[in-house]
Short mmCIF file of C-alpha atoms in Angstrom, two decimals:
data_model
loop_
_atom_site.label_atom_id
_atom_site.label_comp_id
_atom_site.label_asym_id
_atom_site.label_seq_id
_atom_site.Cartn_x
_atom_site.Cartn_y
_atom_site.Cartn_z
CA MET A 1 -16.00 -23.33 -65.99
CA SER A 2 -17.40 -20.64 -68.27
CA PHE A 3 -21.05 -19.84 -68.84
CA GLN A 4 -22.21 -18.55 -72.17
CA LEU A 5 -25.63 -17.00 -72.11
CA SER A 6 -28.02 -18.23 -74.79
CA GLU A 7 -29.87 -15.89 -77.12
CA GLU A 8 -32.91 -16.27 -74.88
CA HIS A 9 -30.88 -15.36 -71.79
CA ARG A 10 -29.47 -12.28 -73.48
CA ALA A 11 -32.94 -11.24 -74.59
CA ILE A 12 -34.24 -11.56 -71.02
CA ARG A 13 -31.34 -9.53 -69.67
CA GLN A 14 -31.86 -6.81 -72.26
CA ALA A 15 -35.60 -6.65 -71.61
CA VAL A 16 -35.13 -6.22 -67.86
CA ARG A 17 -32.34 -3.70 -68.40
CA GLU A 18 -34.55 -1.58 -70.64
CA PHE A 19 -37.36 -1.79 -68.10
CA GLY A 20 -34.98 -0.70 -65.37
CA GLU A 21 -33.60 2.23 -67.34
CA LYS A 22 -37.02 3.46 -68.43
CA GLU A 23 -39.22 2.77 -65.40
CA ILE A 24 -37.03 2.30 -62.31
CA GLU A 25 -33.97 4.54 -62.50
CA PRO A 26 -35.89 7.82 -62.97
CA VAL A 27 -37.82 7.34 -59.70
CA ALA A 28 -35.27 5.42 -57.63
CA ARG A 29 -34.09 8.35 -55.52
CA GLU A 30 -37.66 9.44 -54.80
CA HIS A 31 -38.67 5.99 -53.56
CA ASP A 32 -35.54 5.73 -51.43
CA GLU A 33 -35.94 9.12 -49.78
CA GLU A 34 -39.67 8.73 -49.18
CA HIS A 35 -39.46 5.03 -48.19
CA LYS A 36 -42.23 4.48 -50.73
CA TYR A 37 -43.32 1.02 -51.84
CA PRO A 38 -43.51 0.88 -55.69
CA HIS A 39 -47.01 -0.51 -56.20
CA ASP A 40 -47.28 0.92 -59.72
CA LEU A 41 -43.92 -0.51 -60.79
CA VAL A 42 -44.89 -3.94 -59.46
CA GLU A 43 -47.92 -3.89 -61.76
CA LYS A 44 -45.80 -2.85 -64.74
CA ALA A 45 -43.14 -5.46 -63.97
CA ALA A 46 -45.81 -8.16 -63.78
CA GLU A 47 -46.89 -7.31 -67.32
CA TYR A 48 -43.40 -8.30 -68.48
CA ASP A 49 -43.25 -11.48 -66.33
CA PHE A 50 -40.57 -10.00 -64.06
CA VAL A 51 -42.56 -10.77 -60.89
CA ALA A 52 -41.89 -14.31 -59.61
CA PRO A 53 -40.65 -15.40 -63.07
CA ASN A 54 -40.12 -18.99 -61.93
CA ILE A 55 -43.85 -19.66 -61.46
CA PRO A 56 -44.92 -22.22 -64.09
CA VAL A 57 -46.79 -21.15 -67.19
CA GLU A 58 -49.85 -23.18 -66.23
CA TYR A 59 -50.25 -20.92 -63.19
CA GLY A 60 -49.77 -17.68 -65.09
CA GLY A 61 -46.02 -17.33 -64.68
CA ALA A 62 -43.14 -17.22 -67.14
CA GLY A 63 -41.76 -20.62 -66.13
CA MET A 64 -38.16 -19.39 -66.16
CA GLU A 65 -35.38 -21.70 -65.06
CA THR A 66 -32.87 -20.65 -62.41
CA LEU A 67 -30.34 -18.80 -64.57
CA SER A 68 -33.04 -16.77 -66.30
CA SER A 69 -34.55 -15.80 -62.95
CA THR A 70 -31.06 -14.90 -61.75
CA LEU A 71 -30.64 -12.52 -64.68
CA VAL A 72 -33.96 -10.85 -63.87
CA THR A 73 -32.91 -10.31 -60.27
CA GLU A 74 -29.48 -8.99 -61.23
CA GLU A 75 -30.85 -6.42 -63.65
CA LEU A 76 -33.62 -5.26 -61.32
CA TRP A 77 -31.03 -4.59 -58.62
CA ARG A 78 -28.73 -2.95 -61.13
CA ALA A 79 -31.52 -0.45 -61.85
CA ASP A 80 -32.15 0.11 -58.13
CA PRO A 81 -31.73 -2.32 -55.22
CA GLY A 82 -34.68 -0.99 -53.21
CA ILE A 83 -37.23 -1.14 -56.02
CA GLY A 84 -35.56 -4.27 -57.37
CA SER A 85 -36.05 -5.91 -53.99
CA ALA A 86 -39.72 -4.88 -53.85
CA ILE A 87 -40.41 -6.37 -57.29
CA GLY A 88 -38.18 -9.41 -56.97
CA SER A 89 -39.46 -10.47 -53.55
CA ARG A 90 -43.18 -10.46 -54.40
CA GLY A 91 -43.16 -14.24 -54.66
CA PHE A 92 -41.04 -14.84 -51.55
CA GLY A 93 -42.34 -18.12 -50.13
CA SER A 94 -44.30 -19.12 -53.21
CA ASN A 95 -41.68 -21.76 -54.06
CA MET A 96 -42.91 -23.69 -51.03
CA ILE A 97 -46.48 -23.55 -52.34
CA GLN A 98 -45.32 -24.48 -55.83
CA LYS A 99 -43.34 -27.56 -54.83
CA PHE A 100 -45.16 -28.90 -51.77
CA GLY A 101 -48.58 -27.26 -51.73
CA ASP A 102 -51.87 -28.91 -52.63
CA GLU A 103 -53.37 -28.12 -56.02
CA TRP A 104 -55.98 -25.78 -54.54
CA MET A 105 -53.20 -23.67 -53.02
CA LYS A 106 -51.40 -23.40 -56.33
CA GLU A 107 -54.55 -22.51 -58.26
CA GLU A 108 -55.63 -19.92 -55.71
CA TRP A 109 -52.35 -18.12 -55.09
CA LEU A 110 -49.72 -18.64 -57.81
CA PRO A 111 -51.62 -16.83 -60.62
CA ARG A 112 -52.33 -13.88 -58.32
CA ILE A 113 -48.67 -13.63 -57.35
CA ALA A 114 -47.46 -13.92 -60.95
CA ASN A 115 -49.77 -11.19 -62.25
CA GLY A 116 -48.79 -8.79 -59.47
CA GLU A 117 -52.20 -8.80 -57.77
CA SER A 118 -50.92 -10.44 -54.57
CA ALA A 119 -47.66 -10.79 -52.69
CA CYS A 120 -46.45 -13.67 -50.56
CA CYS A 121 -44.27 -13.56 -47.46
CA SER A 122 -42.24 -16.26 -45.78
CA CYS A 123 -42.42 -16.09 -41.98
CA ILE A 124 -39.30 -17.80 -40.67
CA SER A 125 -37.09 -15.53 -38.55
CA GLU A 126 -38.07 -14.53 -35.03
CA PRO A 127 -36.75 -11.93 -32.58
CA ALA A 128 -34.58 -14.53 -30.85
CA HIS A 129 -34.00 -16.84 -33.81
CA GLY A 130 -32.44 -15.67 -37.07
CA SER A 131 -29.76 -18.05 -38.27
CA ASN A 132 -31.03 -20.74 -35.88
CA VAL A 133 -34.16 -21.77 -37.77
CA ALA A 134 -34.51 -24.96 -35.72
CA GLY A 135 -34.96 -22.87 -32.58
CA ILE A 136 -38.14 -21.07 -33.64
CA GLU A 137 -40.78 -20.76 -30.92
CA THR A 138 -43.94 -20.12 -32.93
CA VAL A 139 -46.31 -23.02 -32.32
CA ALA A 140 -49.28 -24.49 -34.17
CA GLU A 141 -51.57 -26.59 -31.98
CA THR A 142 -54.33 -28.78 -33.37
CA ASP A 143 -57.88 -27.95 -32.30
CA GLY A 144 -60.31 -30.21 -34.11
CA ASP A 145 -59.90 -29.52 -37.82
CA GLU A 146 -57.95 -26.31 -37.26
CA TYR A 147 -54.46 -25.18 -36.35
CA VAL A 148 -54.15 -22.45 -33.74
CA LEU A 149 -50.93 -20.49 -34.27
CA ASN A 150 -49.14 -18.29 -31.75
CA GLY A 151 -45.79 -16.59 -32.02
CA ASN A 152 -43.78 -13.62 -33.20
CA LYS A 153 -41.94 -13.27 -36.52
CA MET A 154 -39.27 -10.67 -37.29
CA TRP A 155 -37.60 -9.17 -40.39
CA ILE A 156 -40.37 -10.41 -42.67
CA THR A 157 -40.08 -9.20 -46.27
CA ASN A 158 -43.50 -8.14 -47.65
CA GLY A 159 -44.93 -8.32 -44.14
CA THR A 160 -47.38 -5.43 -44.59
CA VAL A 161 -48.15 -5.88 -48.31
CA ALA A 162 -48.56 -9.67 -48.53
CA ASP A 163 -51.95 -11.32 -48.94
CA VAL A 164 -50.71 -14.76 -47.98
CA ALA A 165 -47.97 -16.01 -45.68
CA VAL A 166 -46.04 -19.26 -45.41
CA VAL A 167 -45.56 -19.56 -41.65
CA MET A 168 -42.97 -21.90 -40.17
CA ALA A 169 -44.25 -23.19 -36.84
CA LYS A 170 -43.65 -25.99 -34.35
CA THR A 171 -46.36 -28.62 -34.70
CA ASP A 172 -44.39 -30.91 -32.39
CA PRO A 173 -42.60 -28.73 -29.80
CA ASP A 174 -41.18 -31.78 -28.03
CA ALA A 175 -39.48 -33.25 -31.10
CA GLU A 176 -35.81 -34.14 -30.80
CA PRO A 177 -33.84 -32.78 -32.47
CA PRO A 178 -36.06 -29.67 -32.57
CA HIS A 179 -36.04 -29.22 -36.35
CA ARG A 180 -38.04 -32.42 -36.76
CA GLY A 181 -41.14 -30.75 -35.31
CA ILE A 182 -41.46 -27.83 -37.74
CA SER A 183 -44.23 -27.47 -40.34
CA ALA A 184 -45.05 -24.95 -43.07
CA ILE A 185 -48.60 -23.59 -42.85
CA LEU A 186 -50.46 -21.37 -45.33
CA VAL A 187 -52.01 -18.33 -43.63
CA PRO A 188 -53.97 -15.61 -45.47
CA THR A 189 -52.80 -12.35 -43.89
CA GLU A 190 -56.37 -11.08 -43.43
CA THR A 191 -56.95 -13.86 -40.87
CA ASP A 192 -57.90 -12.59 -37.40
CA GLY A 193 -54.89 -12.41 -35.10
CA PHE A 194 -52.32 -11.92 -37.86
CA GLU A 195 -50.93 -8.42 -37.29
CA SER A 196 -48.00 -6.78 -39.07
CA THR A 197 -46.03 -3.68 -38.12
CA LYS A 198 -43.83 -2.01 -40.70
CA ILE A 199 -40.11 -1.71 -39.95
CA ASP A 200 -39.17 1.60 -41.52
CA ASN A 201 -35.84 2.50 -39.93
CA LYS A 202 -33.73 0.34 -42.24
CA LEU A 203 -30.23 1.31 -43.40
CA GLY A 204 -31.10 0.59 -47.03
CA ILE A 205 -33.53 -0.90 -49.59
CA HIS A 206 -36.06 1.67 -48.40
CA ALA A 207 -38.55 0.92 -51.18
CA SER A 208 -38.86 -2.69 -50.06
CA ASP A 209 -41.34 -3.73 -47.36
CA LEU A 210 -40.16 -5.19 -44.05
CA ALA A 211 -42.23 -5.99 -40.99
CA GLU A 212 -42.61 -7.62 -37.62
CA ILE A 213 -45.51 -10.09 -37.40
CA VAL A 214 -47.48 -10.91 -34.28
CA ILE A 215 -49.46 -14.16 -34.54
CA ASP A 216 -52.09 -14.28 -31.80
CA ASP A 217 -54.48 -17.27 -31.79
CA VAL A 218 -54.57 -17.38 -35.58
CA ARG A 219 -56.87 -20.15 -36.75
CA VAL A 220 -56.61 -21.85 -40.14
CA PRO A 221 -57.91 -25.23 -41.37
CA THR A 222 -55.56 -28.18 -40.98
CA GLU A 223 -55.78 -28.57 -44.77
CA ASN A 224 -53.55 -25.45 -44.93
CA ILE A 225 -50.52 -27.56 -44.06
CA ILE A 226 -48.00 -27.29 -46.90
CA GLY A 227 -46.55 -30.72 -47.57
CA GLU A 228 -46.36 -33.10 -44.64
CA GLU A 229 -46.67 -32.20 -40.97
CA ASN A 230 -43.30 -31.91 -39.20
CA GLU A 231 -41.46 -31.89 -42.53
CA GLY A 232 -41.25 -28.11 -42.88
CA PHE A 233 -37.59 -27.77 -41.98
CA TYR A 234 -36.56 -30.30 -44.61
CA GLN A 235 -38.82 -28.64 -47.17
CA LEU A 236 -37.25 -25.28 -46.36
CA MET A 237 -33.79 -26.67 -46.94
CA ASP A 238 -34.78 -27.35 -50.56
CA PHE A 239 -34.92 -23.61 -51.25
CA PHE A 240 -31.91 -22.25 -49.42
CA ALA A 241 -29.61 -22.83 -52.38
CA SER A 242 -31.87 -21.04 -54.87
CA GLY A 243 -32.50 -18.27 -52.33
CA ARG A 244 -28.79 -17.72 -51.84
CA VAL A 245 -28.20 -17.62 -55.59
CA SER A 246 -30.87 -14.93 -55.76
CA VAL A 247 -29.10 -12.86 -53.09
CA ALA A 248 -25.81 -13.31 -54.94
CA ALA A 249 -27.51 -11.95 -58.06
CA GLN A 250 -28.79 -9.00 -56.03
CA ALA A 251 -25.26 -8.27 -54.88
CA VAL A 252 -23.89 -8.51 -58.41
CA GLY A 253 -26.55 -6.10 -59.67
CA ALA A 254 -25.85 -3.52 -56.96
CA ALA A 255 -22.10 -3.82 -57.46
CA GLN A 256 -22.42 -3.45 -61.24
CA ALA A 257 -24.46 -0.30 -60.74
CA ALA A 258 -21.68 1.09 -58.52
CA VAL A 259 -19.10 0.33 -61.22
CA ASP A 260 -21.27 1.94 -63.90
CA GLU A 261 -21.62 5.12 -61.87
CA SER A 262 -17.90 5.20 -61.12
CA VAL A 263 -16.96 4.89 -64.78
CA GLU A 264 -19.40 7.62 -65.74
CA TYR A 265 -18.17 9.96 -62.98
CA ALA A 266 -14.48 9.34 -63.75
CA ASN A 267 -15.16 10.19 -67.38
CA GLU A 268 -16.61 13.57 -66.40
CA ARG A 269 -14.86 14.75 -63.23
CA GLU A 270 -11.75 16.87 -63.68
CA GLN A 271 -9.09 17.44 -61.06
CA GLY A 272 -5.75 19.17 -61.58
CA GLY A 273 -6.63 19.87 -65.17
CA ARG A 274 -7.18 16.20 -66.03
CA LEU A 275 -10.07 13.77 -65.99
CA ILE A 276 -9.74 11.65 -62.86
CA LYS A 277 -9.82 8.47 -64.97
CA ASP A 278 -6.34 9.47 -66.17
CA TYR A 279 -4.95 9.09 -62.66
CA GLN A 280 -3.69 5.58 -62.05
CA ALA A 281 -5.05 5.61 -58.50
CA ILE A 282 -8.56 5.91 -59.94
CA SER A 283 -8.21 3.74 -63.03
CA HIS A 284 -6.70 0.86 -61.05
CA LYS A 285 -9.40 1.16 -58.42
CA VAL A 286 -12.16 0.90 -61.04
CA ALA A 287 -10.34 -1.98 -62.76
CA GLU A 288 -10.30 -3.97 -59.52
CA MET A 289 -13.95 -3.16 -58.88
CA ALA A 290 -14.98 -4.39 -62.33
CA THR A 291 -12.86 -7.54 -61.99
CA ASN A 292 -14.45 -8.45 -58.66
CA VAL A 293 -17.94 -7.92 -60.07
CA GLU A 294 -17.19 -10.14 -63.05
CA ALA A 295 -15.79 -12.86 -60.79
CA ALA A 296 -18.88 -12.67 -58.60
CA ARG A 297 -21.13 -12.84 -61.66
CA SER A 298 -19.37 -15.93 -63.00
CA LEU A 299 -19.62 -17.71 -59.64
CA THR A 300 -23.29 -16.74 -59.33
CA TYR A 301 -24.14 -18.07 -62.78
CA ARG A 302 -22.32 -21.29 -62.00
CA ALA A 303 -24.26 -21.66 -58.77
CA ALA A 304 -27.49 -21.07 -60.69
CA SER A 305 -26.59 -23.87 -63.11
CA GLN A 306 -25.84 -26.21 -60.20
CA VAL A 307 -29.25 -25.49 -58.67
CA GLU A 308 -30.87 -26.26 -62.00
CA SER A 309 -28.87 -29.50 -62.36
CA GLY A 310 -30.53 -31.02 -59.32
CA ASP A 311 -27.23 -31.93 -57.66
CA ASP A 312 -28.09 -30.80 -54.12
CA GLU A 313 -24.58 -31.21 -52.74
CA MET A 314 -22.95 -29.07 -55.43
CA ALA A 315 -25.83 -26.60 -55.45
CA THR A 316 -25.48 -26.03 -51.71
CA ARG A 317 -21.73 -25.53 -51.93
CA TYR A 318 -21.71 -23.15 -54.89
CA ALA A 319 -24.75 -21.20 -53.74
CA SER A 320 -23.03 -20.44 -50.44
CA MET A 321 -19.79 -19.59 -52.22
CA ALA A 322 -21.59 -17.26 -54.61
CA LYS A 323 -23.59 -15.59 -51.87
CA LEU A 324 -20.48 -15.10 -49.70
CA PHE A 325 -18.23 -13.80 -52.46
CA ALA A 326 -20.78 -11.62 -54.22
CA SER A 327 -22.18 -9.98 -51.08
CA GLU A 328 -18.80 -9.27 -49.51
CA HIS A 329 -17.46 -7.77 -52.72
CA ALA A 330 -20.65 -5.81 -53.42
CA VAL A 331 -20.13 -3.86 -50.21
CA ASP A 332 -16.43 -3.37 -51.00
CA VAL A 333 -17.16 -2.24 -54.56
CA ALA A 334 -19.84 0.19 -53.42
CA ASP A 335 -17.42 1.54 -50.81
CA GLU A 336 -14.79 2.10 -53.49
CA ALA A 337 -17.38 3.78 -55.69
CA ILE A 338 -17.90 6.36 -52.95
CA GLN A 339 -14.12 6.82 -52.83
CA VAL A 340 -13.99 7.43 -56.58
CA HIS A 341 -16.63 10.11 -56.17
CA GLY A 342 -14.89 11.68 -53.19
CA GLY A 343 -17.06 14.11 -51.23
CA ALA A 344 -19.71 13.94 -53.96
CA GLY A 345 -20.19 10.26 -53.15
CA PHE A 346 -21.04 10.97 -49.53
CA VAL A 347 -24.23 12.87 -50.35
CA THR A 348 -27.39 11.91 -52.19
CA ASP A 349 -26.52 13.91 -55.33
CA HIS A 350 -25.11 10.65 -56.69
CA PRO A 351 -26.61 7.17 -56.17
CA VAL A 352 -23.41 5.46 -54.97
CA GLU A 353 -24.15 6.18 -51.31
CA ARG A 354 -27.48 4.42 -51.84
CA TYR A 355 -25.78 1.40 -53.40
CA TYR A 356 -23.47 1.23 -50.40
CA ARG A 357 -26.40 1.21 -47.97
CA ASP A 358 -28.44 -1.18 -50.10
CA ALA A 359 -25.67 -3.70 -50.76
CA ARG A 360 -25.04 -4.20 -47.05
CA ILE A 361 -28.16 -6.32 -46.51
CA THR A 362 -26.88 -9.01 -48.88
CA LYS A 363 -24.28 -10.02 -46.28
CA ILE A 364 -27.05 -10.73 -43.76
CA TYR A 365 -30.26 -12.24 -45.07
CA GLU A 366 -30.65 -15.78 -46.44
CA GLY A 367 -27.83 -16.68 -44.05
CA THR A 368 -25.05 -14.35 -42.90
CA SER A 369 -21.55 -14.49 -44.38
CA GLU A 370 -20.46 -16.39 -41.29
CA ILE A 371 -23.13 -19.03 -41.86
CA GLN A 372 -22.05 -19.36 -45.50
CA LYS A 373 -18.46 -20.01 -44.39
CA ASN A 374 -19.70 -22.74 -42.05
CA ILE A 375 -21.63 -24.38 -44.87
CA ILE A 376 -18.73 -24.21 -47.30
CA ALA A 377 -16.32 -25.61 -44.71
CA ASP A 378 -18.73 -28.44 -43.87
CA ARG A 379 -18.89 -29.41 -47.54
CA LEU A 380 -15.12 -29.29 -47.92
CA PHE A 381 -14.28 -31.27 -44.80
#
């Protein structure tokens, strides 16, 4: 099944690409080496509706459908995965507010996220529970008209820069099976007892924010429940497909950047009196890299269209396929890009070593490659 981009889609892609070339690429190495969060670029990106582009127009967003948002993500990561992650993840968790939150939540937070003023974080993973969401141990006990939350969250994107968090917690710890007792609760990060610690020793995406969160007797009104109590796990499942398509787009963007750099280098580097592109060993390598990227892109776009169609079964299957294929091949393509560059690819003089480090995360978050294989197999059998 082929996917032809509309004129609007091509215009979106071109706009993000120009933004990336002008604003992101010139400072990408600096942000990576200094582990610097790109606050100024977030503000600029928000002016072009590249921050949380799926937020509806009535709440200050661009109201983009899934494929358009996928193109934004791909091009941001093509410019630089670290900065692309920082910009693209500003609205992480806002989908839960948008679909299940009360109107006051939407009016208070969605415009601020869309215009770049605020960031959102989604507090799901814990030190002992990554892939096993149902096993989370954070609890939310009712005390009058308040919830009292206690727990520990790990690997939280935007953990130190977010103004609001969507916290997954057990409101019924005795529920069987355990996933039936989970709720999503809105927690402003300035609330007493909500403490974040930056995780700065990451392999890649250094410009993006990551943190550990300690939740110690955090009190919020019971009206901060997002959706229905004990329905949080099922609500979360609604967004895994779109989240995995987004990660697939990230992988495609990083891999495309690696191909671009390899083509440019092979067109300039001479060895044995010839440009290295004239050696079949190099030209075939780049041809395979480009083919794998194009295949990943096609599968990612198809998955995006399935998410938009509303067919949950097909969306789940293709999102996992796209995430698996794109992330695995992104790492392979970036690895081959280093090989094309030889020794020059092993140092920071060229960005391919950065793409290799950055691409690696796409095989882990939003469900590891192994989890994706389980999901795909379940759907097939």
